[in-house]
């Protein structure tokens, strides 16, 4: 019997129409939309279905929308899918993972991630911060160039997401990010892309958001999950409710260690990876990392009824 991990995507996987086919096909999924609308006090379901895209892309809307879609998949198909031995989520997806493994209630989670989105947006004025994807560079080079850019500018720039081998995202002050990119070019960096994001997530510039969210997270009830969660900030197996809470607090300014999370899951013998929610980003990252290690896995994304074909 294979060992299974449920994975949950983060920001960037949203799209107008997300979850629409799933809600039409599965009453349990439609009920999640109603629960989200009631918890938030506005029609998130309509925004997900109809847009406009610019409104959906606002982080205070994106975060609850992605969490809601992932929870729709869990509620609709959880009993038909292999049960998880582990769960993990990328950034925001850690909240979806906590709901998926029974550690956090959905209504609490969807309200919290909306507050998280707002807190992250106001932490840094638009235009002050930036993020950039650095492809094909070793982490040691990225870290060294970020440190040098900080010395040169007196500003902040750090690795924010270690997504996979040769896939690192940096974040910080816009000027420092530009300097780091130039330094990386000097080390042979050729593929660098500024990301269309509204804030420098997972960097020390998010500390005001951490301060704002700490009392919100401390007020939530966490339960013991049905299986271990691999958290973002440490890439470690966690089951203690208080440790789960602290992980969410610490991940706001902390780096997402997705490459290490995938390594740990592979070391634990996971051979089936199911990405639940919108998009296929994590599925692609897992396939690539497993292939580079010579490990054969089954990895697929499930966002709607069409994705169940051939899976069950």
PDB file of C-alpha atoms in Angstrom:
ATOM      1  CA  UNK A   1       0.000   0.000   0.000  1.00  0.00           C
ATOM      2  CA  UNK A   2       1.447   3.359  -1.021  1.00  0.00           C
ATOM      3  CA  UNK A   3       2.197   6.202   1.348  1.00  0.00           C
ATOM      4  CA  UNK A   4       0.253   9.349   0.458  1.00  0.00           C
ATOM      5  CA  UNK A   5       0.721  13.075   0.993  1.00  0.00           C
ATOM      6  CA  UNK A   6      -1.955  15.670   0.374  1.00  0.00           C
ATOM      7  CA  UNK A   7      -0.455  18.949  -0.866  1.00  0.00           C
ATOM      8  CA  UNK A   8      -2.168  22.342  -0.888  1.00  0.00           C
ATOM      9  CA  UNK A   9      -1.264  25.236  -3.209  1.00  0.00           C
ATOM     10  CA  UNK A  10      -0.552  28.837  -2.276  1.00  0.00           C
ATOM     11  CA  UNK A  11      -1.082  32.202  -3.916  1.00  0.00           C
ATOM     12  CA  UNK A  12      -0.735  32.385  -7.667  1.00  0.00           C
ATOM     13  CA  UNK A  13      -3.003  29.445  -8.442  1.00  0.00           C
ATOM     14  CA  UNK A  14      -6.210  31.490  -8.452  1.00  0.00           C
ATOM     15  CA  UNK A  15      -8.315  32.078 -11.587  1.00  0.00           C
ATOM     16  CA  UNK A  16     -11.802  33.350 -12.328  1.00  0.00           C
ATOM     17  CA  UNK A  17     -14.115  30.335 -12.484  1.00  0.00           C
ATOM     18  CA  UNK A  18     -12.128  28.391  -9.891  1.00  0.00           C
ATOM     19  CA  UNK A  19     -14.182  25.644  -8.266  1.00  0.00           C
ATOM     20  CA  UNK A  20     -17.223  26.317 -10.446  1.00  0.00           C
ATOM     21  CA  UNK A  21     -17.458  22.862 -12.045  1.00  0.00           C
ATOM     22  CA  UNK A  22     -16.788  21.240  -8.686  1.00  0.00           C
ATOM     23  CA  UNK A  23     -19.592  23.192  -6.984  1.00  0.00           C
ATOM     24  CA  UNK A  24     -22.011  22.263  -9.766  1.00  0.00           C
ATOM     25  CA  UNK A  25     -21.122  18.573  -9.539  1.00  0.00           C
ATOM     26  CA  UNK A  26     -20.780  18.058  -5.784  1.00  0.00           C
ATOM     27  CA  UNK A  27     -23.255  19.279  -3.116  1.00  0.00           C
ATOM     28  CA  UNK A  28     -20.551  18.998  -0.442  1.00  0.00           C
ATOM     29  CA  UNK A  29     -18.375  21.440  -2.386  1.00  0.00           C
ATOM     30  CA  UNK A  30     -21.252  23.873  -2.870  1.00  0.00           C
ATOM     31  CA  UNK A  31     -21.854  23.767   0.882  1.00  0.00           C
ATOM     32  CA  UNK A  32     -18.255  24.909   1.455  1.00  0.00           C
ATOM     33  CA  UNK A  33     -18.926  27.979  -0.696  1.00  0.00           C
ATOM     34  CA  UNK A  34     -22.003  28.818   1.362  1.00  0.00           C
ATOM     35  CA  UNK A  35     -19.983  28.390   4.559  1.00  0.00           C
ATOM     36  CA  UNK A  36     -17.269  30.713   3.227  1.00  0.00           C
ATOM     37  CA  UNK A  37     -19.772  33.401   2.243  1.00  0.00           C
ATOM     38  CA  UNK A  38     -21.393  33.220   5.678  1.00  0.00           C
ATOM     39  CA  UNK A  39     -18.079  33.301   7.548  1.00  0.00           C
ATOM     40  CA  UNK A  40     -16.753  36.266   5.558  1.00  0.00           C
ATOM     41  CA  UNK A  41     -19.960  38.243   5.249  1.00  0.00           C
ATOM     42  CA  UNK A  42     -19.659  38.750   1.505  1.00  0.00           C
ATOM     43  CA  UNK A  43     -20.126  36.669  -1.659  1.00  0.00           C
ATOM     44  CA  UNK A  44     -16.682  35.117  -2.113  1.00  0.00           C
ATOM     45  CA  UNK A  45     -18.430  32.407  -4.150  1.00  0.00           C
ATOM     46  CA  UNK A  46     -19.555  34.981  -6.725  1.00  0.00           C
ATOM     47  CA  UNK A  47     -16.078  36.530  -6.900  1.00  0.00           C
ATOM     48  CA  UNK A  48     -14.514  33.107  -7.474  1.00  0.00           C
ATOM     49  CA  UNK A  49     -17.038  32.240 -10.178  1.00  0.00           C
ATOM     50  CA  UNK A  50     -17.341  35.555 -12.011  1.00  0.00           C
ATOM     51  CA  UNK A  51     -14.465  37.819 -11.008  1.00  0.00           C
ATOM     52  CA  UNK A  52     -13.478  40.463 -11.891  1.00  0.00           C
ATOM     53  CA  UNK A  53      -9.938  39.100 -12.044  1.00  0.00           C
ATOM     54  CA  UNK A  54      -8.345  42.264 -10.617  1.00  0.00           C
ATOM     55  CA  UNK A  55     -10.508  41.987  -7.502  1.00  0.00           C
ATOM     56  CA  UNK A  56      -9.815  38.265  -7.131  1.00  0.00           C
ATOM     57  CA  UNK A  57      -6.055  38.980  -7.364  1.00  0.00           C
ATOM     58  CA  UNK A  58      -6.164  41.222  -4.281  1.00  0.00           C
ATOM     59  CA  UNK A  59      -4.393  39.178  -1.631  1.00  0.00           C
ATOM     60  CA  UNK A  60      -7.224  39.571   0.912  1.00  0.00           C
ATOM     61  CA  UNK A  61      -9.500  37.811  -1.620  1.00  0.00           C
ATOM     62  CA  UNK A  62      -6.967  35.442  -3.197  1.00  0.00           C
ATOM     63  CA  UNK A  63      -6.071  33.780   0.085  1.00  0.00           C
ATOM     64  CA  UNK A  64      -9.624  32.824   1.161  1.00  0.00           C
ATOM     65  CA  UNK A  65     -10.494  31.831  -2.424  1.00  0.00           C
ATOM     66  CA  UNK A  66      -7.654  29.315  -2.694  1.00  0.00           C
ATOM     67  CA  UNK A  67      -8.314  27.950   0.808  1.00  0.00           C
ATOM     68  CA  UNK A  68     -11.997  27.573  -0.077  1.00  0.00           C
ATOM     69  CA  UNK A  69     -11.300  25.734  -3.336  1.00  0.00           C
ATOM     70  CA  UNK A  70      -8.912  23.331  -1.603  1.00  0.00           C
ATOM     71  CA  UNK A  71     -11.458  22.650   1.146  1.00  0.00           C
ATOM     72  CA  UNK A  72     -14.141  22.046  -1.498  1.00  0.00           C
ATOM     73  CA  UNK A  73     -11.952  19.296  -2.974  1.00  0.00           C
ATOM     74  CA  UNK A  74     -11.342  17.727   0.444  1.00  0.00           C
ATOM     75  CA  UNK A  75     -15.026  17.753   1.371  1.00  0.00           C
ATOM     76  CA  UNK A  76     -16.174  16.472  -2.026  1.00  0.00           C
ATOM     77  CA  UNK A  77     -13.543  13.821  -2.683  1.00  0.00           C
ATOM     78  CA  UNK A  78     -11.705  13.148   0.583  1.00  0.00           C
ATOM     79  CA  UNK A  79     -13.540   9.865   1.134  1.00  0.00           C
ATOM     80  CA  UNK A  80     -12.773   8.704  -2.418  1.00  0.00           C
ATOM     81  CA  UNK A  81      -9.056   9.509  -2.345  1.00  0.00           C
ATOM     82  CA  UNK A  82      -6.206   7.678  -0.598  1.00  0.00           C
ATOM     83  CA  UNK A  83      -6.097   8.888   2.999  1.00  0.00           C
ATOM     84  CA  UNK A  84      -3.131  11.120   3.767  1.00  0.00           C
ATOM     85  CA  UNK A  85      -0.209   9.887   5.815  1.00  0.00           C
ATOM     86  CA  UNK A  86       1.140  13.450   5.691  1.00  0.00           C
ATOM     87  CA  UNK A  87      -0.102  16.887   4.651  1.00  0.00           C
ATOM     88  CA  UNK A  88       1.773  20.018   3.587  1.00  0.00           C
ATOM     89  CA  UNK A  89       0.869  23.355   2.027  1.00  0.00           C
ATOM     90  CA  UNK A  90       2.857  26.074   0.298  1.00  0.00           C
ATOM     91  CA  UNK A  91       2.659  29.287   2.360  1.00  0.00           C
ATOM     92  CA  UNK A  92      -1.084  30.052   2.473  1.00  0.00           C
ATOM     93  CA  UNK A  93      -1.593  26.375   1.637  1.00  0.00           C
ATOM     94  CA  UNK A  94      -0.473  25.459   5.151  1.00  0.00           C
ATOM     95  CA  UNK A  95      -3.860  26.737   6.355  1.00  0.00           C
ATOM     96  CA  UNK A  96      -5.618  24.532   3.781  1.00  0.00           C
ATOM     97  CA  UNK A  97      -3.504  21.596   4.964  1.00  0.00           C
ATOM     98  CA  UNK A  98      -4.505  22.240   8.578  1.00  0.00           C
ATOM     99  CA  UNK A  99      -8.180  22.249   7.602  1.00  0.00           C
ATOM    100  CA  UNK A 100      -7.655  19.139   5.494  1.00  0.00           C
ATOM    101  CA  UNK A 101      -6.138  17.173   8.379  1.00  0.00           C
ATOM    102  CA  UNK A 102      -8.742  18.305  10.915  1.00  0.00           C
ATOM    103  CA  UNK A 103      -6.489  20.582  12.980  1.00  0.00           C
ATOM    104  CA  UNK A 104      -8.311  23.832  12.169  1.00  0.00           C
ATOM    105  CA  UNK A 105     -11.957  24.614  11.449  1.00  0.00           C
ATOM    106  CA  UNK A 106     -12.751  25.937   7.981  1.00  0.00           C
ATOM    107  CA  UNK A 107     -14.759  28.993   9.077  1.00  0.00           C
ATOM    108  CA  UNK A 108     -11.959  30.069  11.432  1.00  0.00           C
ATOM    109  CA  UNK A 109      -9.354  29.461   8.732  1.00  0.00           C
ATOM    110  CA  UNK A 110     -11.127  31.390   5.975  1.00  0.00           C
ATOM    111  CA  UNK A 111     -11.640  34.425   8.212  1.00  0.00           C
ATOM    112  CA  UNK A 112      -8.029  34.235   9.365  1.00  0.00           C
ATOM    113  CA  UNK A 113      -6.480  34.085   5.906  1.00  0.00           C
ATOM    114  CA  UNK A 114      -8.498  37.117   4.841  1.00  0.00           C
ATOM    115  CA  UNK A 115      -6.997  38.990   7.797  1.00  0.00           C
ATOM    116  CA  UNK A 116      -3.597  37.560   6.882  1.00  0.00           C
ATOM    117  CA  UNK A 117      -3.950  38.924   3.363  1.00  0.00           C
ATOM    118  CA  UNK A 118      -4.896  42.363   4.630  1.00  0.00           C
ATOM    119  CA  UNK A 119      -2.073  42.407   7.175  1.00  0.00           C
ATOM    120  CA  UNK A 120       0.493  41.419   4.551  1.00  0.00           C
ATOM    121  CA  UNK A 121      -0.729  44.083   2.136  1.00  0.00           C
ATOM    122  CA  UNK A 122      -0.570  46.955   4.632  1.00  0.00           C
ATOM    123  CA  UNK A 123       2.785  45.859   6.072  1.00  0.00           C
ATOM    124  CA  UNK A 124       4.648  47.316   3.085  1.00  0.00           C
ATOM    125  CA  UNK A 125       3.312  50.117   0.846  1.00  0.00           C
ATOM    126  CA  UNK A 126       2.783  49.119  -2.783  1.00  0.00           C
ATOM    127  CA  UNK A 127       5.954  49.699  -4.796  1.00  0.00           C
ATOM    128  CA  UNK A 128       8.323  49.557  -1.823  1.00  0.00           C
ATOM    129  CA  UNK A 129       8.860  45.814  -1.953  1.00  0.00           C
ATOM    130  CA  UNK A 130       9.418  43.270  -4.718  1.00  0.00           C
ATOM    131  CA  UNK A 131       9.932  39.559  -5.373  1.00  0.00           C
ATOM    132  CA  UNK A 132      11.875  37.805  -8.126  1.00  0.00           C
ATOM    133  CA  UNK A 133      12.223  34.193  -9.207  1.00  0.00           C
ATOM    134  CA  UNK A 134      15.826  33.023  -9.658  1.00  0.00           C
ATOM    135  CA  UNK A 135      16.140  29.932 -11.842  1.00  0.00           C
ATOM    136  CA  UNK A 136      19.097  27.635 -12.310  1.00  0.00           C
ATOM    137  CA  UNK A 137      21.215  29.018  -9.453  1.00  0.00           C
ATOM    138  CA  UNK A 138      22.489  27.204  -6.377  1.00  0.00           C
ATOM    139  CA  UNK A 139      21.044  28.328  -3.046  1.00  0.00           C
ATOM    140  CA  UNK A 140      24.507  29.190  -1.725  1.00  0.00           C
ATOM    141  CA  UNK A 141      24.974  31.701  -4.572  1.00  0.00           C
ATOM    142  CA  UNK A 142      21.529  33.211  -4.089  1.00  0.00           C
ATOM    143  CA  UNK A 143      22.083  33.612  -0.356  1.00  0.00           C
ATOM    144  CA  UNK A 144      25.526  35.157  -0.890  1.00  0.00           C
ATOM    145  CA  UNK A 145      24.223  37.690  -3.428  1.00  0.00           C
ATOM    146  CA  UNK A 146      21.329  38.629  -1.167  1.00  0.00           C
ATOM    147  CA  UNK A 147      23.761  39.251   1.696  1.00  0.00           C
ATOM    148  CA  UNK A 148      26.014  41.375  -0.528  1.00  0.00           C
ATOM    149  CA  UNK A 149      23.024  43.365  -1.828  1.00  0.00           C
ATOM    150  CA  UNK A 150      21.954  44.087   1.750  1.00  0.00           C
ATOM    151  CA  UNK A 151      25.446  45.381   2.550  1.00  0.00           C
ATOM    152  CA  UNK A 152      25.523  47.559  -0.568  1.00  0.00           C
ATOM    153  CA  UNK A 153      22.043  49.042  -0.159  1.00  0.00           C
ATOM    154  CA  UNK A 154      21.395  48.953   3.569  1.00  0.00           C
ATOM    155  CA  UNK A 155      18.050  47.404   2.665  1.00  0.00           C
ATOM    156  CA  UNK A 156      16.452  43.975   3.014  1.00  0.00           C
ATOM    157  CA  UNK A 157      16.566  41.179   0.445  1.00  0.00           C
ATOM    158  CA  UNK A 158      16.472  37.485   1.347  1.00  0.00           C
ATOM    159  CA  UNK A 159      15.583  34.101  -0.153  1.00  0.00           C
ATOM    160  CA  UNK A 160      11.833  33.791   0.471  1.00  0.00           C
ATOM    161  CA  UNK A 161      10.866  30.521  -1.232  1.00  0.00           C
ATOM    162  CA  UNK A 162      13.116  27.525  -1.750  1.00  0.00           C
ATOM    163  CA  UNK A 163      10.704  25.875  -4.186  1.00  0.00           C
ATOM    164  CA  UNK A 164      12.944  23.206  -5.671  1.00  0.00           C
ATOM    165  CA  UNK A 165      16.451  22.582  -7.000  1.00  0.00           C
ATOM    166  CA  UNK A 166      17.394  25.712  -8.904  1.00  0.00           C
ATOM    167  CA  UNK A 167      14.057  27.418  -8.186  1.00  0.00           C
ATOM    168  CA  UNK A 168      14.394  30.128  -5.548  1.00  0.00           C
ATOM    169  CA  UNK A 169      12.364  33.291  -5.010  1.00  0.00           C
ATOM    170  CA  UNK A 170      13.926  36.347  -3.345  1.00  0.00           C
ATOM    171  CA  UNK A 171      12.024  39.144  -1.626  1.00  0.00           C
ATOM    172  CA  UNK A 172      12.683  42.483   0.024  1.00  0.00           C
ATOM    173  CA  UNK A 173      13.006  46.170  -0.795  1.00  0.00           C
ATOM    174  CA  UNK A 174      12.620  46.765  -4.535  1.00  0.00           C
ATOM    175  CA  UNK A 175      16.051  48.397  -4.855  1.00  0.00           C
ATOM    176  CA  UNK A 176      17.815  45.615  -2.979  1.00  0.00           C
ATOM    177  CA  UNK A 177      16.081  42.981  -5.100  1.00  0.00           C
ATOM    178  CA  UNK A 178      17.374  44.726  -8.246  1.00  0.00           C
ATOM    179  CA  UNK A 179      20.926  44.812  -6.875  1.00  0.00           C
ATOM    180  CA  UNK A 180      20.762  41.134  -5.903  1.00  0.00           C
ATOM    181  CA  UNK A 181      19.635  40.282  -9.438  1.00  0.00           C
ATOM    182  CA  UNK A 182      22.570  42.180 -10.918  1.00  0.00           C
ATOM    183  CA  UNK A 183      24.973  40.387  -8.572  1.00  0.00           C
ATOM    184  CA  UNK A 184      23.477  37.052  -9.588  1.00  0.00           C
ATOM    185  CA  UNK A 185      23.991  37.928 -13.248  1.00  0.00           C
ATOM    186  CA  UNK A 186      27.651  38.424 -12.382  1.00  0.00           C
ATOM    187  CA  UNK A 187      27.726  34.848 -11.088  1.00  0.00           C
ATOM    188  CA  UNK A 188      26.258  33.484 -14.295  1.00  0.00           C
ATOM    189  CA  UNK A 189      22.571  33.906 -13.524  1.00  0.00           C
ATOM    190  CA  UNK A 190      20.584  34.044 -16.755  1.00  0.00           C
ATOM    191  CA  UNK A 191      16.970  33.334 -15.818  1.00  0.00           C
ATOM    192  CA  UNK A 192      15.474  35.853 -13.426  1.00  0.00           C
ATOM    193  CA  UNK A 193      11.883  37.061 -13.433  1.00  0.00           C
ATOM    194  CA  UNK A 194      10.315  39.843 -11.373  1.00  0.00           C
ATOM    195  CA  UNK A 195       7.029  38.539  -9.985  1.00  0.00           C
ATOM    196  CA  UNK A 196       3.734  40.438 -10.303  1.00  0.00           C
ATOM    197  CA  UNK A 197       3.028  40.483  -6.574  1.00  0.00           C
ATOM    198  CA  UNK A 198       1.847  43.287  -4.346  1.00  0.00           C
ATOM    199  CA  UNK A 199       4.171  42.713  -1.382  1.00  0.00           C
ATOM    200  CA  UNK A 200       7.523  41.080  -0.471  1.00  0.00           C
ATOM    201  CA  UNK A 201       6.080  37.977   1.167  1.00  0.00           C
ATOM    202  CA  UNK A 202       8.151  35.754   3.473  1.00  0.00           C
ATOM    203  CA  UNK A 203      10.781  38.387   4.168  1.00  0.00           C
ATOM    204  CA  UNK A 204      11.600  40.393   7.322  1.00  0.00           C
ATOM    205  CA  UNK A 205       9.517  43.235   5.829  1.00  0.00           C
ATOM    206  CA  UNK A 206       6.499  41.128   6.794  1.00  0.00           C
ATOM    207  CA  UNK A 207       7.238  41.458  10.521  1.00  0.00           C
ATOM    208  CA  UNK A 208       4.464  44.079  10.982  1.00  0.00           C
ATOM    209  CA  UNK A 209       2.035  41.525   9.538  1.00  0.00           C
ATOM    210  CA  UNK A 210       3.378  38.939  11.974  1.00  0.00           C
ATOM    211  CA  UNK A 211       2.732  41.326  14.864  1.00  0.00           C
ATOM    212  CA  UNK A 212      -0.809  41.965  13.619  1.00  0.00           C
ATOM    213  CA  UNK A 213      -1.605  38.276  13.100  1.00  0.00           C
ATOM    214  CA  UNK A 214      -0.134  36.884  16.314  1.00  0.00           C
ATOM    215  CA  UNK A 215      -3.152  37.697  18.537  1.00  0.00           C
ATOM    216  CA  UNK A 216      -5.513  36.484  15.793  1.00  0.00           C
ATOM    217  CA  UNK A 217      -3.725  33.146  15.578  1.00  0.00           C
ATOM    218  CA  UNK A 218      -3.428  32.837  19.357  1.00  0.00           C
ATOM    219  CA  UNK A 219      -7.219  33.120  19.620  1.00  0.00           C
ATOM    220  CA  UNK A 220      -7.830  30.144  17.312  1.00  0.00           C
ATOM    221  CA  UNK A 221      -8.503  26.606  18.486  1.00  0.00           C
ATOM    222  CA  UNK A 222      -6.095  24.035  17.084  1.00  0.00           C
ATOM    223  CA  UNK A 223      -6.688  20.297  17.403  1.00  0.00           C
ATOM    224  CA  UNK A 224      -4.410  17.298  17.014  1.00  0.00           C
ATOM    225  CA  UNK A 225      -4.362  16.462  13.278  1.00  0.00           C
ATOM    226  CA  UNK A 226      -5.250  13.069  11.847  1.00  0.00           C
ATOM    227  CA  UNK A 227      -1.725  12.868  10.406  1.00  0.00           C
ATOM    228  CA  UNK A 228       1.508  14.869  10.679  1.00  0.00           C
ATOM    229  CA  UNK A 229       1.878  18.187   8.870  1.00  0.00           C
ATOM    230  CA  UNK A 230       5.232  19.182   7.386  1.00  0.00           C
ATOM    231  CA  UNK A 231       5.470  22.877   8.203  1.00  0.00           C
ATOM    232  CA  UNK A 232       6.880  25.628   5.992  1.00  0.00           C
ATOM    233  CA  UNK A 233       9.279  27.334   8.314  1.00  0.00           C
ATOM    234  CA  UNK A 234      11.182  24.263   9.577  1.00  0.00           C
ATOM    235  CA  UNK A 235      10.257  21.551   7.049  1.00  0.00           C
ATOM    236  CA  UNK A 236       9.605  19.292  10.033  1.00  0.00           C
ATOM    237  CA  UNK A 237       6.813  16.887  10.988  1.00  0.00           C
ATOM    238  CA  UNK A 238       4.415  18.551  13.429  1.00  0.00           C
ATOM    239  CA  UNK A 239       1.389  17.199  15.299  1.00  0.00           C
ATOM    240  CA  UNK A 240       1.308  19.259  18.509  1.00  0.00           C
ATOM    241  CA  UNK A 241      -1.495  21.869  18.270  1.00  0.00           C
ATOM    242  CA  UNK A 242       0.571  24.652  19.824  1.00  0.00           C
ATOM    243  CA  UNK A 243       3.484  23.919  17.489  1.00  0.00           C
ATOM    244  CA  UNK A 244       1.070  24.120  14.546  1.00  0.00           C
ATOM    245  CA  UNK A 245      -0.013  27.569  15.716  1.00  0.00           C
ATOM    246  CA  UNK A 246       3.555  28.779  16.175  1.00  0.00           C
ATOM    247  CA  UNK A 247       4.430  27.533  12.705  1.00  0.00           C
ATOM    248  CA  UNK A 248       1.790  29.816  11.190  1.00  0.00           C
ATOM    249  CA  UNK A 249       3.055  32.779  13.202  1.00  0.00           C
ATOM    250  CA  UNK A 250       6.688  32.176  12.257  1.00  0.00           C
ATOM    251  CA  UNK A 251       6.058  31.538   8.549  1.00  0.00           C
ATOM    252  CA  UNK A 252       4.801  35.090   7.879  1.00  0.00           C
ATOM    253  CA  UNK A 253       8.323  36.618   7.721  1.00  0.00           C
ATOM    254  CA  UNK A 254      10.050  33.221   7.336  1.00  0.00           C
ATOM    255  CA  UNK A 255      11.121  31.445   4.157  1.00  0.00           C
ATOM    256  CA  UNK A 256       9.014  28.684   2.608  1.00  0.00           C
ATOM    257  CA  UNK A 257      11.233  25.585   2.530  1.00  0.00           C
ATOM    258  CA  UNK A 258       9.314  23.613  -0.075  1.00  0.00           C
ATOM    259  CA  UNK A 259      12.350  21.788  -1.489  1.00  0.00           C
ATOM    260  CA  UNK A 260      13.159  20.502   2.014  1.00  0.00           C
ATOM    261  CA  UNK A 261       9.497  19.595   2.568  1.00  0.00           C
ATOM    262  CA  UNK A 262       9.498  17.492  -0.594  1.00  0.00           C
ATOM    263  CA  UNK A 263      12.800  15.883   0.402  1.00  0.00           C
ATOM    264  CA  UNK A 264      11.359  14.928   3.793  1.00  0.00           C
ATOM    265  CA  UNK A 265       8.217  13.433   2.262  1.00  0.00           C
ATOM    266  CA  UNK A 266      10.290  11.400  -0.179  1.00  0.00           C
ATOM    267  CA  UNK A 267      12.488  10.218   2.710  1.00  0.00           C
ATOM    268  CA  UNK A 268       9.323   9.160   4.554  1.00  0.00           C
ATOM    269  CA  UNK A 269       8.502   6.890   1.619  1.00  0.00           C
ATOM    270  CA  UNK A 270       5.687   8.926   0.082  1.00  0.00           C
ATOM    271  CA  UNK A 271       4.961   7.659  -3.426  1.00  0.00           C
ATOM    272  CA  UNK A 272       1.548   9.268  -4.044  1.00  0.00           C
ATOM    273  CA  UNK A 273       1.280  13.071  -4.020  1.00  0.00           C
ATOM    274  CA  UNK A 274      -2.162  14.639  -4.477  1.00  0.00           C
ATOM    275  CA  UNK A 275      -2.356  18.420  -4.927  1.00  0.00           C
ATOM    276  CA  UNK A 276      -5.834  19.454  -3.811  1.00  0.00           C
ATOM    277  CA  UNK A 277      -7.172  22.777  -5.074  1.00  0.00           C
ATOM    278  CA  UNK A 278      -6.478  25.100  -7.993  1.00  0.00           C
ATOM    279  CA  UNK A 279      -3.441  24.786 -10.257  1.00  0.00           C
ATOM    280  CA  UNK A 280      -0.660  22.265 -10.758  1.00  0.00           C
ATOM    281  CA  UNK A 281       2.401  24.098  -9.458  1.00  0.00           C
ATOM    282  CA  UNK A 282       3.244  21.741  -6.593  1.00  0.00           C
ATOM    283  CA  UNK A 283       2.598  18.675  -8.745  1.00  0.00           C
ATOM    284  CA  UNK A 284       5.221  19.895 -11.208  1.00  0.00           C
ATOM    285  CA  UNK A 285       7.753  20.660  -8.486  1.00  0.00           C
ATOM    286  CA  UNK A 286       7.342  17.231  -6.881  1.00  0.00           C
ATOM    287  CA  UNK A 287       7.657  15.377 -10.195  1.00  0.00           C
ATOM    288  CA  UNK A 288      10.842  17.231 -11.082  1.00  0.00           C
ATOM    289  CA  UNK A 289      12.461  16.741  -7.669  1.00  0.00           C
ATOM    290  CA  UNK A 290      11.564  13.049  -7.497  1.00  0.00           C
ATOM    291  CA  UNK A 291      12.886  12.483 -11.031  1.00  0.00           C
ATOM    292  CA  UNK A 292      16.193  14.162 -10.182  1.00  0.00           C
ATOM    293  CA  UNK A 293      16.527  11.767  -7.234  1.00  0.00           C
ATOM    294  CA  UNK A 294      15.605   8.748  -9.347  1.00  0.00           C
ATOM    295  CA  UNK A 295      12.456   8.081  -7.315  1.00  0.00           C
ATOM    296  CA  UNK A 296       9.271   6.996  -9.072  1.00  0.00           C
ATOM    297  CA  UNK A 297       6.147   8.707  -7.741  1.00  0.00           C
ATOM    298  CA  UNK A 298       2.571   9.348  -8.756  1.00  0.00           C
ATOM    299  CA  UNK A 299       1.773  13.060  -8.512  1.00  0.00           C
ATOM    300  CA  UNK A 300      -1.428  14.644  -9.749  1.00  0.00           C
ATOM    301  CA  UNK A 301      -3.591  17.673  -9.112  1.00  0.00           C
ATOM    302  CA  UNK A 302      -7.296  17.522  -8.283  1.00  0.00           C
ATOM    303  CA  UNK A 303      -9.336  20.683  -8.666  1.00  0.00           C
ATOM    304  CA  UNK A 304     -12.566  19.437 -10.227  1.00  0.00           C
ATOM    305  CA  UNK A 305     -14.560  16.420 -11.442  1.00  0.00           C
ATOM    306  CA  UNK A 306     -12.457  15.978 -14.581  1.00  0.00           C
ATOM    307  CA  UNK A 307      -9.368  15.321 -12.478  1.00  0.00           C
ATOM    308  CA  UNK A 308     -10.829  12.158 -10.902  1.00  0.00           C
ATOM    309  CA  UNK A 309     -10.842  10.289 -14.227  1.00  0.00           C
ATOM    310  CA  UNK A 310      -8.398   7.417 -13.998  1.00  0.00           C
ATOM    311  CA  UNK A 311      -7.475   8.229 -10.395  1.00  0.00           C
ATOM    312  CA  UNK A 312      -9.975   6.132  -8.469  1.00  0.00           C
TER     313      UNK A 312
END
